[in-house]
Short mmCIF file of C-alpha atoms in Angstrom, two decimals:
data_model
loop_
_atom_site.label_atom_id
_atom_site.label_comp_id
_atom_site.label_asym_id
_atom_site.label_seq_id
_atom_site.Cartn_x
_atom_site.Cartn_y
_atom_site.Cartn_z
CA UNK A 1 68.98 -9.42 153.78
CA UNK A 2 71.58 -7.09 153.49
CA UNK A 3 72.21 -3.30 154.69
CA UNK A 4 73.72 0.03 153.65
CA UNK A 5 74.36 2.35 156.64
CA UNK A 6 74.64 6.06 155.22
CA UNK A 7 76.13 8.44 158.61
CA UNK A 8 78.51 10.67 160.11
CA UNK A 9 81.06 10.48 162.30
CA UNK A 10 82.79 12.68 164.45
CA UNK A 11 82.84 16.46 164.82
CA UNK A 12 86.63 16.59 163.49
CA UNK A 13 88.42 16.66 160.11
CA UNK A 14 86.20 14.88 157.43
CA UNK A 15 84.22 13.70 160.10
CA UNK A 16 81.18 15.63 158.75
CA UNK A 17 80.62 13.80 155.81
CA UNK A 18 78.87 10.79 154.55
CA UNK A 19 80.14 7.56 155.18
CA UNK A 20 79.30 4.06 154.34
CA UNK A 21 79.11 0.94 156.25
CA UNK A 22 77.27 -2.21 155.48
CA UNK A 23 75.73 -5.35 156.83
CA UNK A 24 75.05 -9.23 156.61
CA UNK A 25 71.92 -8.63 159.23
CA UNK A 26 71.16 -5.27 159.89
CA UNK A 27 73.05 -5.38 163.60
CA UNK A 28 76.50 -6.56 162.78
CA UNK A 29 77.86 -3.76 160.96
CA UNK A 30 81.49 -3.47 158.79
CA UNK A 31 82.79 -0.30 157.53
CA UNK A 32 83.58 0.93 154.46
CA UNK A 33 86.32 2.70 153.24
CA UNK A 34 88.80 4.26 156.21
CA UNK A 35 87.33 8.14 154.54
CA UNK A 36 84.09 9.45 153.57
CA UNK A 37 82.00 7.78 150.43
CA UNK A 38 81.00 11.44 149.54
CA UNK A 39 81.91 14.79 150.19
CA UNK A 40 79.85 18.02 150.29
CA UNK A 41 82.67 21.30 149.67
CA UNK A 42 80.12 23.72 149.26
CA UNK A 43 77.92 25.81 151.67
CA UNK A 44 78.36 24.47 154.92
CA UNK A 45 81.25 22.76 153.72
CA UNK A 46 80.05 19.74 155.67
CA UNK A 47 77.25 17.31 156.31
CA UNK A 48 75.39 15.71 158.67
CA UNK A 49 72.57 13.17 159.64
CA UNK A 50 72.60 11.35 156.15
CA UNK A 51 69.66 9.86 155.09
CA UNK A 52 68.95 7.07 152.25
CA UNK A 53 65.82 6.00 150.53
CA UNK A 54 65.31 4.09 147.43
CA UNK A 55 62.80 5.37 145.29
CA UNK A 56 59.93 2.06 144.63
CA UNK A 57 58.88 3.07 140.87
CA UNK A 58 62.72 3.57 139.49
CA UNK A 59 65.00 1.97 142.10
CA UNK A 60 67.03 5.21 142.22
CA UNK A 61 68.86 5.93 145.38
CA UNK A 62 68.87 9.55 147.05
CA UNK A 63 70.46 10.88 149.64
CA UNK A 64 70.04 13.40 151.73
CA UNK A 65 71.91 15.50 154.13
CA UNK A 66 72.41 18.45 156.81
CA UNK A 67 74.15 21.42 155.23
CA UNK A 68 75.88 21.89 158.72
CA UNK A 69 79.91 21.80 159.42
CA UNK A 70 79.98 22.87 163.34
CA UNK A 71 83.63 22.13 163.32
CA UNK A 72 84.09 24.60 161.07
CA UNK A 73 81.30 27.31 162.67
CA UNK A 74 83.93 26.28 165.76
CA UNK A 75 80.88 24.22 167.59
CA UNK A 76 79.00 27.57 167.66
CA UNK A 77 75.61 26.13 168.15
CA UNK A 78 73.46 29.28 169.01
CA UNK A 79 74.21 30.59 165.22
CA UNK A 80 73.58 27.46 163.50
CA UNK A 81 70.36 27.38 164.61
CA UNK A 82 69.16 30.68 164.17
CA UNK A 83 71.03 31.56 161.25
CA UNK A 84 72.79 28.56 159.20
CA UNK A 85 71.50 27.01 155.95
CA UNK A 86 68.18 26.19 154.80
CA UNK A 87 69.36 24.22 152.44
CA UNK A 88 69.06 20.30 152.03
CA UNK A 89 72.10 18.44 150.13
CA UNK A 90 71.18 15.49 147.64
CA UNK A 91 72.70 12.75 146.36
CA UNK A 92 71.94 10.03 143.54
CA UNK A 93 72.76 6.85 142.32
CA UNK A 94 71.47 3.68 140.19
CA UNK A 95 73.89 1.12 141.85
CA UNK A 96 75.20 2.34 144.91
CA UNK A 97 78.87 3.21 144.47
CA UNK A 98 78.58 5.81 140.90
CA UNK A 99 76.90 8.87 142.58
CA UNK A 100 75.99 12.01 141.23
CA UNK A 101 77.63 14.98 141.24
CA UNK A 102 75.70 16.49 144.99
CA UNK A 103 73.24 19.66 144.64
CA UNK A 104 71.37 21.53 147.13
CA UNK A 105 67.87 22.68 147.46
CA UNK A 106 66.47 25.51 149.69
CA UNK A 107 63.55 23.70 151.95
CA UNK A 108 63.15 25.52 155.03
CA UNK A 109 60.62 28.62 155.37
CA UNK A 110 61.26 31.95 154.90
CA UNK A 111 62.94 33.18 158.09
CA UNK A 112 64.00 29.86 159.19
CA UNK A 113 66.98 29.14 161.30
CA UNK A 114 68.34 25.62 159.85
CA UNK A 115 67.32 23.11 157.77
CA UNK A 116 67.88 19.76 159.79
CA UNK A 117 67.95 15.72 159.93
CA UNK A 118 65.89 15.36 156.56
CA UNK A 119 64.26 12.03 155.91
CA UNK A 120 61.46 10.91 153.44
CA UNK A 121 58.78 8.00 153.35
CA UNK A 122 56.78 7.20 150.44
CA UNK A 123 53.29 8.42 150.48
CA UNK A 124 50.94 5.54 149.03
CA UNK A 125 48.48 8.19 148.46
CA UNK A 126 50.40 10.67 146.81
CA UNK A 127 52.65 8.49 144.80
CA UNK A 128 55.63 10.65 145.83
CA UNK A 129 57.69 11.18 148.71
CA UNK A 130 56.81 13.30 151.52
CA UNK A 131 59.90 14.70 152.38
CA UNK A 132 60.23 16.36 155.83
CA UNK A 133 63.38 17.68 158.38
CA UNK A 134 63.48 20.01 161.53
CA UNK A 135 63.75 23.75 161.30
CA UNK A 136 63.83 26.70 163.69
CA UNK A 137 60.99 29.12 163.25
CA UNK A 138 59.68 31.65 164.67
CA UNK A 139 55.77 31.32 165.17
CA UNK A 140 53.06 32.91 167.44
CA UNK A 141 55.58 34.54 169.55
CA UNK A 142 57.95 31.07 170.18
CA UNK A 143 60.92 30.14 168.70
CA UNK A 144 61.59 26.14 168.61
CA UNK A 145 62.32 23.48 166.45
CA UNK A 146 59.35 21.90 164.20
CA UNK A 147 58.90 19.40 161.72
CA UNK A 148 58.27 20.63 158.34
CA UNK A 149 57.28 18.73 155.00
CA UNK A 150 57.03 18.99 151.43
CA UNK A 151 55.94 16.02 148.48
CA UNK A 152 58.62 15.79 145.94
CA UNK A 153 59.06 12.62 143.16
CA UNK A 154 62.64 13.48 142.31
CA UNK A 155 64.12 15.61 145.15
CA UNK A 156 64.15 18.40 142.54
CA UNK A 157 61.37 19.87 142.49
CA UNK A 158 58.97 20.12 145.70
CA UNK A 159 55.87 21.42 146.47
CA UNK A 160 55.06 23.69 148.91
CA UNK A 161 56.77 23.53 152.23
CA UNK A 162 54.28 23.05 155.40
CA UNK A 163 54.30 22.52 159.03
CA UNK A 164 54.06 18.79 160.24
CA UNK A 165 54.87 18.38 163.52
CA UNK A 166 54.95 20.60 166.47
CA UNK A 167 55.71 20.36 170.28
CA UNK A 168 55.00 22.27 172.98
CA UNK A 169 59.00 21.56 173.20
CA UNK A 170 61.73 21.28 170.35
CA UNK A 171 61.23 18.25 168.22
CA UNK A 172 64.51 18.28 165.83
CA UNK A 173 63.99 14.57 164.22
CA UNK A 174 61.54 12.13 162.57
CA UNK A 175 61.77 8.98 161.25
CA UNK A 176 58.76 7.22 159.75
CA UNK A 177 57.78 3.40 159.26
CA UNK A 178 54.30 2.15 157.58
CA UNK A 179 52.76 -1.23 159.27
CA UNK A 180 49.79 -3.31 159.09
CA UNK A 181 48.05 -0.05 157.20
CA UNK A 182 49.71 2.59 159.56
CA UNK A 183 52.33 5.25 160.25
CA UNK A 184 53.96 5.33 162.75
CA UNK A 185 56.41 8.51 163.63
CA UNK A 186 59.12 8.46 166.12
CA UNK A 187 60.16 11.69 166.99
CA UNK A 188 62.78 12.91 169.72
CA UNK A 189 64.42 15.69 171.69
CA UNK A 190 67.00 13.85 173.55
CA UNK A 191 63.92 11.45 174.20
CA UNK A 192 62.05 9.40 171.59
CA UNK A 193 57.78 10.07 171.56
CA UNK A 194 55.87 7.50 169.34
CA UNK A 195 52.64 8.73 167.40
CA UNK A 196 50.54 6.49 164.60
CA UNK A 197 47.86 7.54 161.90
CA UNK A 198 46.22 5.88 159.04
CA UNK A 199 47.38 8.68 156.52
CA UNK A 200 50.88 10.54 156.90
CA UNK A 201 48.71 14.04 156.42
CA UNK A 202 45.75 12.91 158.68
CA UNK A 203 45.65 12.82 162.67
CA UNK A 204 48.21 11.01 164.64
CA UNK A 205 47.68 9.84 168.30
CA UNK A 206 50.04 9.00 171.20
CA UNK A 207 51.04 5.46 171.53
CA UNK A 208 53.52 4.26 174.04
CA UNK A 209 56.36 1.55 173.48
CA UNK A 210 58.34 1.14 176.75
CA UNK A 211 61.33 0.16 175.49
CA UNK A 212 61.54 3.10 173.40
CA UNK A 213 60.69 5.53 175.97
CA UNK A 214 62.91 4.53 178.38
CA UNK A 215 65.67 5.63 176.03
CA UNK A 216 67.29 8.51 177.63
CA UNK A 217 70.02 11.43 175.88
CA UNK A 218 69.56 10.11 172.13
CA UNK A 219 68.23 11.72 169.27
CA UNK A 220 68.34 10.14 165.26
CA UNK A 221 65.93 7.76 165.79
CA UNK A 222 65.70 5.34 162.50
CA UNK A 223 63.83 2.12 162.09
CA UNK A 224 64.10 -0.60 159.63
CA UNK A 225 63.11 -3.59 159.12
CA UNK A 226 64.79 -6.98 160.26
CA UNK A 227 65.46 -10.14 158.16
CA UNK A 228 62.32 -12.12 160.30
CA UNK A 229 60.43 -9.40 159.94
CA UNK A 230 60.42 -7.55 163.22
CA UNK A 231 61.49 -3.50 163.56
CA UNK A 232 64.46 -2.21 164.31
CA UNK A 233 65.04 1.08 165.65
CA UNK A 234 68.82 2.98 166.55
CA UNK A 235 68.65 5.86 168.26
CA UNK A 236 72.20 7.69 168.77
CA UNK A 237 73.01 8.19 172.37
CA UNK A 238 74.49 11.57 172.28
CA UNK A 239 74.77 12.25 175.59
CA UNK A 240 77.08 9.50 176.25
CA UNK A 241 79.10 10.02 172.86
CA UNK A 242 78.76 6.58 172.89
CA UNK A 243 77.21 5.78 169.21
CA UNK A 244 74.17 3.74 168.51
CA UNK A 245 71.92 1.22 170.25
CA UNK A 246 69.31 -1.14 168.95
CA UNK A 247 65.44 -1.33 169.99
CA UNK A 248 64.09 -4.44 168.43
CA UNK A 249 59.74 -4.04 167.94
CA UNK A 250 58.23 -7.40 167.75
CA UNK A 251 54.78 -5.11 167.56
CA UNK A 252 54.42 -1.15 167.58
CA UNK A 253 50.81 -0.91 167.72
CA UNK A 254 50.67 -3.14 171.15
CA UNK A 255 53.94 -1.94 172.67
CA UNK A 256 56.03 -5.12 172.59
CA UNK A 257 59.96 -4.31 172.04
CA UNK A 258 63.26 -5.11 173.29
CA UNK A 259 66.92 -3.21 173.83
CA UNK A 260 69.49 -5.59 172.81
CA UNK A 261 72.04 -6.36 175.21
CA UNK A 262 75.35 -5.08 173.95
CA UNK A 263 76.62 -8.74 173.04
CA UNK A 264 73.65 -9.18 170.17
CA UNK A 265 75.31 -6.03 168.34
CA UNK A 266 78.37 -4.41 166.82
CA UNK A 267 78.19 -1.19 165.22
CA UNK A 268 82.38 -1.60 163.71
CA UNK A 269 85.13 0.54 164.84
CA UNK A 270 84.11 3.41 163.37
CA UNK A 271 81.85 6.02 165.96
CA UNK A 272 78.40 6.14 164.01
CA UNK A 273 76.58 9.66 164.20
CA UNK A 274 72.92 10.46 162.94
CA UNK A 275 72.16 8.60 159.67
CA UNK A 276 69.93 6.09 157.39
CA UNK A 277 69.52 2.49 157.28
CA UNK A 278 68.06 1.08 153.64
CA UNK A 279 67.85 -2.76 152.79
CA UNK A 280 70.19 -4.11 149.46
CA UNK A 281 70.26 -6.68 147.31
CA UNK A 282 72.99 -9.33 148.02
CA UNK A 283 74.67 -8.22 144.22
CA UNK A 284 74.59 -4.35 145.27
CA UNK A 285 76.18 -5.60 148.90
CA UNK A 286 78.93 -7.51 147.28
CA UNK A 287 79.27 -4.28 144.69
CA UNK A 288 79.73 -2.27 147.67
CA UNK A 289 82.40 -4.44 149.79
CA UNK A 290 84.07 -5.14 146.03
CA UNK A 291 84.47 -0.97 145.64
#
């Protein structure tokens, strides 16, 4: 089963962009094109944490983005939190390599900071996606970062936007996976916290993978599944500037995962920031290395 890897990559010229690499097996990893696959010249003037989802009714492909250059804000961060876009940028396509012209939508509250590291899951209940990214807010007197969420079928139109996770602490990104009749949310601040719930609106509880938690200085946790079946979660060591590294889950609800050692991966040449991980079909891999 093939991959497409949608990221970033550095915090220099057209480094804040989307780029494209691809894969046989979902840890050996080949990039695409020596520039960005798309380019985002307006607001921000940049993008980050790129996410991808295929849509299960149409097969339509979305992406979506950070409207956030911090090269260009000259690594400012205080202001782009408090101040920058609230804006999420989209992409489309029906085969992976024609892709529609990008637009943006404004998805964070009123008052709201930023707009960050959207992602979506599809909501079995709903039929739709429930779409949901960090932003900082200001609420009973503290100012952090906190998941918030909106259904959408077409990343168009959305419905109203509503809080979905908070923290005593920041939380500034989500990634969601549905197994064996739950969802489970992994959620970091330069550390990675597991919860699982039956329903993505209903309760969620604490669960604890050790092989998760004992990741230390990452954040853009994403998790897809493997060829035999197991989980696969990346979580970009930031700290270290040192790109991504594997988690393999065997089993999330009883705990039992793995870090790779750094022989079982390779993540290319290319320094991998923040992104999204979708499976392919073998033509739409070959499309892609043929492009």
């Amino acid at each position: 089963m093939p991959y497409l890897f949608t990221h970033f990559t550095r915090e220099d010229e057209g480094g804040e962009q989307v780029y494209f690499s691809v894969s046989p097996d979902g840890l050996h990893w080949q990039d695409l094109r020596e520039g960005p696959a798309l380019v985002w010249n307006q607001g921000d003037q940049g993008v980050r944490d790129p996410f991808i989802v295929q849509h299960p009714l149409t097969g339509e492909y979305f992406i979506m983005a950070t409207d956030l250059c911090i090269r260009r804000r000259n690594h400012q961060w205080g202001p782009a939190i408090e101040c920058g876009s609230r804006d999420v940028v989209f992409w489309s396509s029906r085969n992976l390599v024609d892709w529609s012209e990008p637009w943006s939508v404004t998805l964070a509250p009123e008052g709201a900071g930023c707009a960050w590291a959207p992602e979506a899951v599809w909501d079995e209940e709903r039929q739709a996606f429930l779409i949901f990214f960090a932003a900082y807010t200001h609420d009973n007197g503290e100012s952090r970062h906190r998941i918030y969420a909106a259904h959408t079928g077409d990343f168009r139109t959305f419905s109203p936007v509503f809080k979905y996770i908070e923290w005593p602490e920041h939380v500034i990104d989500t990634t969601i996976i549905h197994e064996g009749g739950m969802y489970y949310r992994f959620s970091a601040s330069h550390d990675i916290k597991v919860d699982c719930g039956p329903a993505l609106l209903g309760a969620f509880r604490r669960i604890h993978i050790p092989a998760v938690e004992a990741l230390a200085g990452v954040e853009g946790p994403e998790c897809y599944r493997l060829p035999d079946g197991r989980w696969c979660l990346i979580a970009d060591r930031i700290r270290e500037n040192a790109g991504y590294v594997p988690v393999v889950i065997d089993d999330p609800a009883a705990g039992i995962a793995r870090r790779l050692e750094d022989s079982e991966f390779c993540f290319g040449g290319r320094l991998k920031r923040h992104g999204g991980v979708v499976a392919i079909s073998e033509e739409e891999y070959l499309r892609l290395l043929n492009r």
